[in-house]
Tab-separated table of N, CA and C in Angstrom:
chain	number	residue	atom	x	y	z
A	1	UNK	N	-42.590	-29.648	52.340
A	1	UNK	CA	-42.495	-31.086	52.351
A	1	UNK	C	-42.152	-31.574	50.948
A	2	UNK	N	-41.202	-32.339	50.943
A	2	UNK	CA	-40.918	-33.508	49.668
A	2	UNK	C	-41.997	-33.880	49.080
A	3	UNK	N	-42.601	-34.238	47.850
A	3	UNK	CA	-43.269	-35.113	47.152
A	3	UNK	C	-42.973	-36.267	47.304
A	4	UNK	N	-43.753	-36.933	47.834
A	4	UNK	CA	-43.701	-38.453	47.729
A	4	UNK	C	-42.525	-39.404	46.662
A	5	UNK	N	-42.058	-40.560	46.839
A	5	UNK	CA	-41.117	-40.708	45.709
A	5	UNK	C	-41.263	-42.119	45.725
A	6	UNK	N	-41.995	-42.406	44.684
A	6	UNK	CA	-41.692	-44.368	44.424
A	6	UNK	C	-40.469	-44.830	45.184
A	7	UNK	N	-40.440	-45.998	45.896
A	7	UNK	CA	-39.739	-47.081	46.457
A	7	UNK	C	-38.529	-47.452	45.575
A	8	UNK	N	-37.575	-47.749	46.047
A	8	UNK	CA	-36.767	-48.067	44.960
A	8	UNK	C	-36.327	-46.785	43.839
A	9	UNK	N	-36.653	-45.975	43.931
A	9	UNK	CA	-35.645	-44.753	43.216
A	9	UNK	C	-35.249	-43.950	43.517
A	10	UNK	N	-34.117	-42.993	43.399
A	10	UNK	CA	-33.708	-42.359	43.252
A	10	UNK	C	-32.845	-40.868	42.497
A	11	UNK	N	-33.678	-39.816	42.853
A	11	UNK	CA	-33.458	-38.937	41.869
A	11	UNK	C	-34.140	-38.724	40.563
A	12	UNK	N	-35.522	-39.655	40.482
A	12	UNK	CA	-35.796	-40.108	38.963
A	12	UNK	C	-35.561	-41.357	38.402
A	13	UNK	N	-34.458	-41.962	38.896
A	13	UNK	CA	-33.856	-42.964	38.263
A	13	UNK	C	-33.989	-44.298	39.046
A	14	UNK	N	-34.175	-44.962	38.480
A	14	UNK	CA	-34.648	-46.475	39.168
A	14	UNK	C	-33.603	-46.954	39.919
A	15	UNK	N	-33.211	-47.435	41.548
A	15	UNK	CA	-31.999	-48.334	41.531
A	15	UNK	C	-32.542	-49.313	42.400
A	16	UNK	N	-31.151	-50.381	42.327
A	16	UNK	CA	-31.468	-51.975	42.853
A	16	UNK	C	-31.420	-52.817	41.943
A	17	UNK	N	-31.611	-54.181	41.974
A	17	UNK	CA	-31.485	-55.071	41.516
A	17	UNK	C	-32.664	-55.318	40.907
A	18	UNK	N	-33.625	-54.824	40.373
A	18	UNK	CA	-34.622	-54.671	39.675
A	18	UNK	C	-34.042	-54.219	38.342
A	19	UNK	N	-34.089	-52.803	38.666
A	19	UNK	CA	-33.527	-51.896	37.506
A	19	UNK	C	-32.225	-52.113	36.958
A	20	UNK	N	-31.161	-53.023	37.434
A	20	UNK	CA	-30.141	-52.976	37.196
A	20	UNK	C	-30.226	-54.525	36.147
A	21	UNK	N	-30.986	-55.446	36.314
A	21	UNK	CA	-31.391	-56.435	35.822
A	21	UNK	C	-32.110	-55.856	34.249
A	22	UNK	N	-33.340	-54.706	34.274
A	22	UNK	CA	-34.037	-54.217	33.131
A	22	UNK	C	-32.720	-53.603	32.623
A	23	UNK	N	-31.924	-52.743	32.845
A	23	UNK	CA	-30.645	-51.971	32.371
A	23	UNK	C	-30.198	-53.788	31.603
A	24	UNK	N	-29.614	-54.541	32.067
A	24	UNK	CA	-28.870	-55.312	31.273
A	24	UNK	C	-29.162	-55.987	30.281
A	25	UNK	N	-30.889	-56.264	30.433
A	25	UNK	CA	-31.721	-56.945	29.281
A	25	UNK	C	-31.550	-56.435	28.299
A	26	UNK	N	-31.949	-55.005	28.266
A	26	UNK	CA	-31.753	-53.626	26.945
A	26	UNK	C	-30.566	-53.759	26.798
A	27	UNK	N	-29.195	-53.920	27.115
A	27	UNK	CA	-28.385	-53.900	26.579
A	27	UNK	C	-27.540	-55.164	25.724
A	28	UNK	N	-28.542	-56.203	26.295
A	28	UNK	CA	-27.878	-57.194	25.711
A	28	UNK	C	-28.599	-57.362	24.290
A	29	UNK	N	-29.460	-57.089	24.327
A	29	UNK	CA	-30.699	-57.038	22.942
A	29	UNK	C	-30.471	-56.144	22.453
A	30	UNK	N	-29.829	-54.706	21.980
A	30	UNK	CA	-28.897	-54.428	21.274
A	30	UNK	C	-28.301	-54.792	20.612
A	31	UNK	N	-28.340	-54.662	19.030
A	31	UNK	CA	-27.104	-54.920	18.258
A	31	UNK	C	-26.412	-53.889	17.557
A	32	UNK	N	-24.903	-54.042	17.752
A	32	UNK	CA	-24.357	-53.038	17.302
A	32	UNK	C	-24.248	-52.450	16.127
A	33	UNK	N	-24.005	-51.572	15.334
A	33	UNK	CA	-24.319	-51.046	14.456
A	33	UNK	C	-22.882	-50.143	13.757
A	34	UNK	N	-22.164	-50.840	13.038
A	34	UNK	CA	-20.680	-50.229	12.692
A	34	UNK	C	-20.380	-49.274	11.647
A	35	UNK	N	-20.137	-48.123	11.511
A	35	UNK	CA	-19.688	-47.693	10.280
A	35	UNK	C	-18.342	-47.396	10.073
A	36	UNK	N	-18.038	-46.520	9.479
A	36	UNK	CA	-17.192	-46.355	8.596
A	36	UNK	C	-15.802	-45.541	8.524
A	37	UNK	N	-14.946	-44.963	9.378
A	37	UNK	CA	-14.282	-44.095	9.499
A	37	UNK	C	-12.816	-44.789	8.539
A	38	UNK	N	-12.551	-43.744	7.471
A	38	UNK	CA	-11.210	-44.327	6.609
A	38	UNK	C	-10.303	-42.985	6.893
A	39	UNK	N	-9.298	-43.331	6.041
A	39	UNK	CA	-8.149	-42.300	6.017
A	39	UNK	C	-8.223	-41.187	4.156
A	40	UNK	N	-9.148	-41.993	3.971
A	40	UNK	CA	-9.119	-40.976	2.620
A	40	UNK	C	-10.645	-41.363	2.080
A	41	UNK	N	-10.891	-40.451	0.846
A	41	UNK	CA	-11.979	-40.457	0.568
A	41	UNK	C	-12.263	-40.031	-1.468
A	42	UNK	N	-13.127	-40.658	-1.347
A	42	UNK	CA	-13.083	-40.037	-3.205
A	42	UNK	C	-14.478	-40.265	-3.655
A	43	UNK	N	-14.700	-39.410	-4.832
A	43	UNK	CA	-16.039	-39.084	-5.567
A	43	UNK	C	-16.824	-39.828	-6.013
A	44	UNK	N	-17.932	-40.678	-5.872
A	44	UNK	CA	-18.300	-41.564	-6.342
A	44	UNK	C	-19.808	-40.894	-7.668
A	45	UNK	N	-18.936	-40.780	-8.564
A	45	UNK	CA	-20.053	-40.043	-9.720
A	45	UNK	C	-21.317	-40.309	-10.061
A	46	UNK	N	-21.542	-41.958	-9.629
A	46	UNK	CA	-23.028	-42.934	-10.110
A	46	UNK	C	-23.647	-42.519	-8.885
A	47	UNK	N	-23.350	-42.813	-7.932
A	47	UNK	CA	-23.890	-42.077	-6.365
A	47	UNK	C	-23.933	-40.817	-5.933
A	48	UNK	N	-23.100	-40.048	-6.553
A	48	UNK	CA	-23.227	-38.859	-6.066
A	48	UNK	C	-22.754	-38.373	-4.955
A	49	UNK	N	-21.521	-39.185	-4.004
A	49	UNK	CA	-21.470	-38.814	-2.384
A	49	UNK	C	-20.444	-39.458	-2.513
A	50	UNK	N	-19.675	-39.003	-0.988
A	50	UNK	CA	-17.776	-39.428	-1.043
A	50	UNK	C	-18.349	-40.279	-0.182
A	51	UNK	N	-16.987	-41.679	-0.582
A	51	UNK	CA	-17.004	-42.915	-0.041
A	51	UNK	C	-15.282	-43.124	0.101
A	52	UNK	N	-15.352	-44.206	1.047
A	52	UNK	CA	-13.965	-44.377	1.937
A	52	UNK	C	-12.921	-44.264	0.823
A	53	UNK	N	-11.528	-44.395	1.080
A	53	UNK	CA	-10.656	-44.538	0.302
A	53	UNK	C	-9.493	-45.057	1.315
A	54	UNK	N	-8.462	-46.087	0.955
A	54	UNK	CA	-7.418	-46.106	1.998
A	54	UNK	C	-7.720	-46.997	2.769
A	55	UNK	N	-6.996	-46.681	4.501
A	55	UNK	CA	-7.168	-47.922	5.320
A	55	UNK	C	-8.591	-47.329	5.941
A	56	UNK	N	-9.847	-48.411	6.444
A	56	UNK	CA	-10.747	-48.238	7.064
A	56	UNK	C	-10.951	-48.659	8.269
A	57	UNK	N	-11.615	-48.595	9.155
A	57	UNK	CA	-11.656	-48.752	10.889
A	57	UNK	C	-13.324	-49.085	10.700
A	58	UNK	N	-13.787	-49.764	11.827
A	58	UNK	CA	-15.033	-49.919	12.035
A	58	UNK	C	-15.102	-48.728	13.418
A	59	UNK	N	-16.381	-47.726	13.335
A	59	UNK	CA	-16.817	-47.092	13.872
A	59	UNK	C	-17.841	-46.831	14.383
A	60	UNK	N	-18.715	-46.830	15.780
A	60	UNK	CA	-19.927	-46.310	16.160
A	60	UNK	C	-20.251	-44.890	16.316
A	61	UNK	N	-21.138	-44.586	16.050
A	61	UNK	CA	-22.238	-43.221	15.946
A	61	UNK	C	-21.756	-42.876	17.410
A	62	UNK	N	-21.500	-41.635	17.954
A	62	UNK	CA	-21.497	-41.192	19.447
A	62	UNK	C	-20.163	-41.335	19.680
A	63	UNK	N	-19.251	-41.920	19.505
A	63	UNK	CA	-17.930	-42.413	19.977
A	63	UNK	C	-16.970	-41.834	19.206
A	64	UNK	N	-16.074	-41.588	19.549
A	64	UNK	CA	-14.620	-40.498	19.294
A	64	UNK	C	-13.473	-41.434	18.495
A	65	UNK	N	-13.738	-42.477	18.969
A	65	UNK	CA	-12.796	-43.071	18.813
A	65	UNK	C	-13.092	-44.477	17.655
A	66	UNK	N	-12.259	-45.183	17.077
A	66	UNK	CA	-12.432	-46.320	16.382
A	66	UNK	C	-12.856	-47.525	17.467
A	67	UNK	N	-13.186	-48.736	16.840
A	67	UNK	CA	-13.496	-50.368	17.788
A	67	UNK	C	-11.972	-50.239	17.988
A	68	UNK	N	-10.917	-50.331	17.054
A	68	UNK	CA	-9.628	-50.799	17.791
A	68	UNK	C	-8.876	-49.756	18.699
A	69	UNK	N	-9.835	-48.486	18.934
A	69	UNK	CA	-9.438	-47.471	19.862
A	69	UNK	C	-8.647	-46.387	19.120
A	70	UNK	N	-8.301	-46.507	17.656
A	70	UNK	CA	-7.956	-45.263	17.222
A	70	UNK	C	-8.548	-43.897	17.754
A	71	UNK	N	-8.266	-42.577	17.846
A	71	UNK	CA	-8.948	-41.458	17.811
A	71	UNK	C	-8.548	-40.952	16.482
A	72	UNK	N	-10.552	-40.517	16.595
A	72	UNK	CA	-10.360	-39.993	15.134
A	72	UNK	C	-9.734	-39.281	14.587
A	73	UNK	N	-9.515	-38.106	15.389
A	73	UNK	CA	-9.236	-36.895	15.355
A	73	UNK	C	-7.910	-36.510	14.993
A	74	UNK	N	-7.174	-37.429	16.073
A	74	UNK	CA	-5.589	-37.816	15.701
A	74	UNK	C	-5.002	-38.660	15.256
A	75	UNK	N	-6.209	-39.303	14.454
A	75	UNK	CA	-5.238	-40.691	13.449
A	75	UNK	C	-5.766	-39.593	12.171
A	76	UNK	N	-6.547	-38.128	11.546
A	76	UNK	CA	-6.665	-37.584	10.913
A	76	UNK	C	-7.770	-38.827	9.908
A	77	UNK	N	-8.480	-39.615	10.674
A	77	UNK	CA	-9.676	-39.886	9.889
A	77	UNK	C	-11.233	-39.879	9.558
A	78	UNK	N	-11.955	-39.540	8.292
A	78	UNK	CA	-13.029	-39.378	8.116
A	78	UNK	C	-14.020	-40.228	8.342
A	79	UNK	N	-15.310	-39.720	8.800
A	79	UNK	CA	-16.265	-40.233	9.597
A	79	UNK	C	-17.115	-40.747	8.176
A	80	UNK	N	-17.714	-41.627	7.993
A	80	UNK	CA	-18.605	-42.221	6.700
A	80	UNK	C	-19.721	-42.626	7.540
A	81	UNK	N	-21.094	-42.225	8.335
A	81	UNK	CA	-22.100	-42.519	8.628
A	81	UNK	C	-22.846	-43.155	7.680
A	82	UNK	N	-22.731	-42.868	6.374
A	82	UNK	CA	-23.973	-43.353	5.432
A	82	UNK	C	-23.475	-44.644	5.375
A	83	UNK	N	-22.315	-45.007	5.202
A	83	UNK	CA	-21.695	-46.403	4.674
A	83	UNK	C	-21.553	-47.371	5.801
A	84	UNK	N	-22.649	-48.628	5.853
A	84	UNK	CA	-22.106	-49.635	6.542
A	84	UNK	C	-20.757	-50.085	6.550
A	85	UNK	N	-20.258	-50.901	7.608
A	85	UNK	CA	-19.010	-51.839	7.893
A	85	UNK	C	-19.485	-53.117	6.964
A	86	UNK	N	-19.990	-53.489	6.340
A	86	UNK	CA	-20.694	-54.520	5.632
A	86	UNK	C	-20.188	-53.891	4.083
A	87	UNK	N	-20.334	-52.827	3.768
A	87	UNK	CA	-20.069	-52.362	2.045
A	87	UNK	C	-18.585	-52.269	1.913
A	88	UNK	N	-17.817	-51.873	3.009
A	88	UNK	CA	-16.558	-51.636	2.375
A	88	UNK	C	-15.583	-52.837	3.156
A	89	UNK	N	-16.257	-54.344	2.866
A	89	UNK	CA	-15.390	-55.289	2.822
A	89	UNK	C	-15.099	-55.740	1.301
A	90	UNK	N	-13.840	-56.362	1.021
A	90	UNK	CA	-13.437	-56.067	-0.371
A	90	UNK	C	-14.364	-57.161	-0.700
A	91	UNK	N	-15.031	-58.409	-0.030
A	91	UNK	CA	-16.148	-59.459	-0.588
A	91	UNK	C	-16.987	-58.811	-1.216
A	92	UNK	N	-17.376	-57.919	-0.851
A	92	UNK	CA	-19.021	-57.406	-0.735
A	92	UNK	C	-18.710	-56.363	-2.145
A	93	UNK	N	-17.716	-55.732	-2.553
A	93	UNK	CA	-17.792	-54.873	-3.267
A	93	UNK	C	-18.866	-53.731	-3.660
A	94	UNK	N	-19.219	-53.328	-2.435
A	94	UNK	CA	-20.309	-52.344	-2.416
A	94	UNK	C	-19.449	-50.866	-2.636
A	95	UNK	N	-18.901	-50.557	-1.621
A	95	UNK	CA	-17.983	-49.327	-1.444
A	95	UNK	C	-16.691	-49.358	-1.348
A	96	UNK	N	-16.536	-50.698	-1.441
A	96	UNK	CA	-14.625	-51.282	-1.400
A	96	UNK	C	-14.221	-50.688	-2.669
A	97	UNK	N	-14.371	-50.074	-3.910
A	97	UNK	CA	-13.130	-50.083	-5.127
A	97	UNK	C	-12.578	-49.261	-4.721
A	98	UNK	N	-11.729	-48.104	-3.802
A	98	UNK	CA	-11.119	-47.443	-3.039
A	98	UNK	C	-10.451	-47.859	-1.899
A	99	UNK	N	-10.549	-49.248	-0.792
A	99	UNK	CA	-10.241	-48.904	-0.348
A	99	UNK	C	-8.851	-50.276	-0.384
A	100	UNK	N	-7.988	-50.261	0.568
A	100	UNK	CA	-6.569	-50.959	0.730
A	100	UNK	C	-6.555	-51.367	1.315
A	101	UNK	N	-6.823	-51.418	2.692
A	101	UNK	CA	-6.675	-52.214	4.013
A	101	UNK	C	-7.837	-51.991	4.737
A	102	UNK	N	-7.937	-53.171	5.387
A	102	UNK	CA	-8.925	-53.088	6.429
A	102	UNK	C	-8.559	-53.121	7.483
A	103	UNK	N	-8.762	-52.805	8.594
A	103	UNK	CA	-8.061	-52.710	9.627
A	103	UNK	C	-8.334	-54.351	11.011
A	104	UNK	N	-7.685	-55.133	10.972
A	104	UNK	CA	-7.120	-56.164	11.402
A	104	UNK	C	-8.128	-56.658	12.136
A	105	UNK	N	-7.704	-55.432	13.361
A	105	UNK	CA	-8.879	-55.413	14.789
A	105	UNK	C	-9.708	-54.650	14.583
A	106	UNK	N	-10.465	-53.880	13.910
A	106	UNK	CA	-11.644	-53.354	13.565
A	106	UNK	C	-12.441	-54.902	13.592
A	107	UNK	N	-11.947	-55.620	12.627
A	107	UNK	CA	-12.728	-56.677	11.705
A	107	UNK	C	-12.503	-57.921	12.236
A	108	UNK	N	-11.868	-57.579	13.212
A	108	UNK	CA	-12.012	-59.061	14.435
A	108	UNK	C	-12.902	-58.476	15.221
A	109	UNK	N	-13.381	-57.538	15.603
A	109	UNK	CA	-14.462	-57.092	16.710
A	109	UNK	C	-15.834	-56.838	16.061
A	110	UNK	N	-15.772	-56.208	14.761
A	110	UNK	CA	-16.958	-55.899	14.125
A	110	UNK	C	-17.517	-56.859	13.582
A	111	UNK	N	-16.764	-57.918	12.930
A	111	UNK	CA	-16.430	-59.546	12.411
A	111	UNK	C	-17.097	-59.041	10.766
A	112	UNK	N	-17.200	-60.020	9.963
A	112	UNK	CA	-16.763	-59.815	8.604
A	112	UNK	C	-18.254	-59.927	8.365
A	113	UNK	N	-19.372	-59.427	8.595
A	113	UNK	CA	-20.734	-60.107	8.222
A	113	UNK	C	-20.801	-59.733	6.837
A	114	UNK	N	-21.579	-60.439	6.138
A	114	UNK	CA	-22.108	-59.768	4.807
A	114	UNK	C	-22.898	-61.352	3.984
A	115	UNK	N	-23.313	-61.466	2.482
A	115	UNK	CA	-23.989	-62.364	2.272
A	115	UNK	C	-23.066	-63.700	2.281
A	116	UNK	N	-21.415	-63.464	2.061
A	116	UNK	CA	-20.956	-64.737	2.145
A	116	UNK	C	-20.167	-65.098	3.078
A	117	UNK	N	-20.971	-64.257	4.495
A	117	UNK	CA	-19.814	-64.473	5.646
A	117	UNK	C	-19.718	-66.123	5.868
A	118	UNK	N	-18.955	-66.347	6.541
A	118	UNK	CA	-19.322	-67.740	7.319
A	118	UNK	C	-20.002	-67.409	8.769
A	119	UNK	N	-20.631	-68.609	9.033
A	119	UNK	CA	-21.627	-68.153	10.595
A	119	UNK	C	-20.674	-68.144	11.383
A	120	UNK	N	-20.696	-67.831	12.792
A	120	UNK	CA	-19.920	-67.303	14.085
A	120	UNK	C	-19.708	-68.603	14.330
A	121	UNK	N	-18.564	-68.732	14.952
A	121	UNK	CA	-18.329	-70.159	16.177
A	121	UNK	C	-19.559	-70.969	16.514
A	122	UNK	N	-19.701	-71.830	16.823
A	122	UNK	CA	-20.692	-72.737	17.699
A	122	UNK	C	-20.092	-73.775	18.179
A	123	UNK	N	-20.505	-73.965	19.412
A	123	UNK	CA	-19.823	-75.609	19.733
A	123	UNK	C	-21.009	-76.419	18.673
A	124	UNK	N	-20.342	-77.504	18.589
A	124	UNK	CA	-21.112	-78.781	17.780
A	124	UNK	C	-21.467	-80.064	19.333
A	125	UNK	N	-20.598	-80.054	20.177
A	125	UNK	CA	-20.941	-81.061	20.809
A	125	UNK	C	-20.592	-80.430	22.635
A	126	UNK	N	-21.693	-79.796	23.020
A	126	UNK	CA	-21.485	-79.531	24.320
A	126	UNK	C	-21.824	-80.007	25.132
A	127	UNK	N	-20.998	-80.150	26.044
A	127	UNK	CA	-21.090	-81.514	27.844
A	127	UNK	C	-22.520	-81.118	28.097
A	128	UNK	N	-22.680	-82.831	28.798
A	128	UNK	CA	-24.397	-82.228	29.926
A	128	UNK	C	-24.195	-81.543	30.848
C-alpha cells in the first residue's frame, strides 16, 4: 500500500492554486542581483584581483547567458562574480577605470542604480 499523501500534492511538490499563488509571492519579493561579465580584464594592484576591462554586460549567477541574451561562451566573455553591476558604471567609478562601453540593453534592464541614480518612473497623478 501507498503512504498516505497530503491533499493537494503531488510527487512531493505542492500543486493548485494555493501553491502556485506561494510560488509567485517568492518570486516577486526577489530582487535581482547583477554582475559582471566583460570582454577583457586587467590587474588591479591596490586590490589584488582582475576586474572588467572593455565592453561589459550585466549578468546573473546560474545563467549562461547575458540580460541582453549574449552567450557567454560565444561572445568569448569573462564572468566577474565579485564585482557588482553598480561598480563598473563609469558614475560610480568603483571598477570602471578599464572599462569602454556599457552595454545599452544590459543597462536598460539592469537600470543604472548606484548613489546618484535618479529614482525609477512613477506616475505623479493617477486616475481614481
Amino acid at each position: 500500500m501507498w503512504p498516505a499523501r497530503a491533499r493537494g500534492t503531488r510527487r512531493g511538490r505542492e500543486c493548485g492554486y494555493a501553491a502556485e499563488e506561494r510560488r509567485r509571492a517568492g518570486a516577486m519579493a526577489r530582487t535581482r542581483r547583477y554582475e559582471v561579465a566583460a570582454s577583457g580584464r586587467w590587474w588591479d594592484a591596490e586590490d589584488n584581483r582582475w576586474l572588467p576591462a572593455g565592453e561589459v554586460h550585466a549578468w546573473e549567477q546560474g545563467m549562461n547567458q547575458t540580460v541582453c541574451g549574449l552567450s557567454l561562451h560565444r561572445s568569448q566573455l569573462s564572468r566577474f562574480p565579485s564585482v557588482g553591476w553598480a561598480d563598473v558604471l563609469p558614475e560610480s567609478g568603483g571598477a570602471a577605470d578599464e572599462v569602454r562601453r556599457v552595454c545599452p540593453r544590459c543597462a536598460a534592464a539592469a537600470g543604472r542604480r548606484g548613489a546618484d541614480a535618479r529614482p525609477g518612473w512613477r506616475r505623479t497623478n493617477p486616475r481614481p
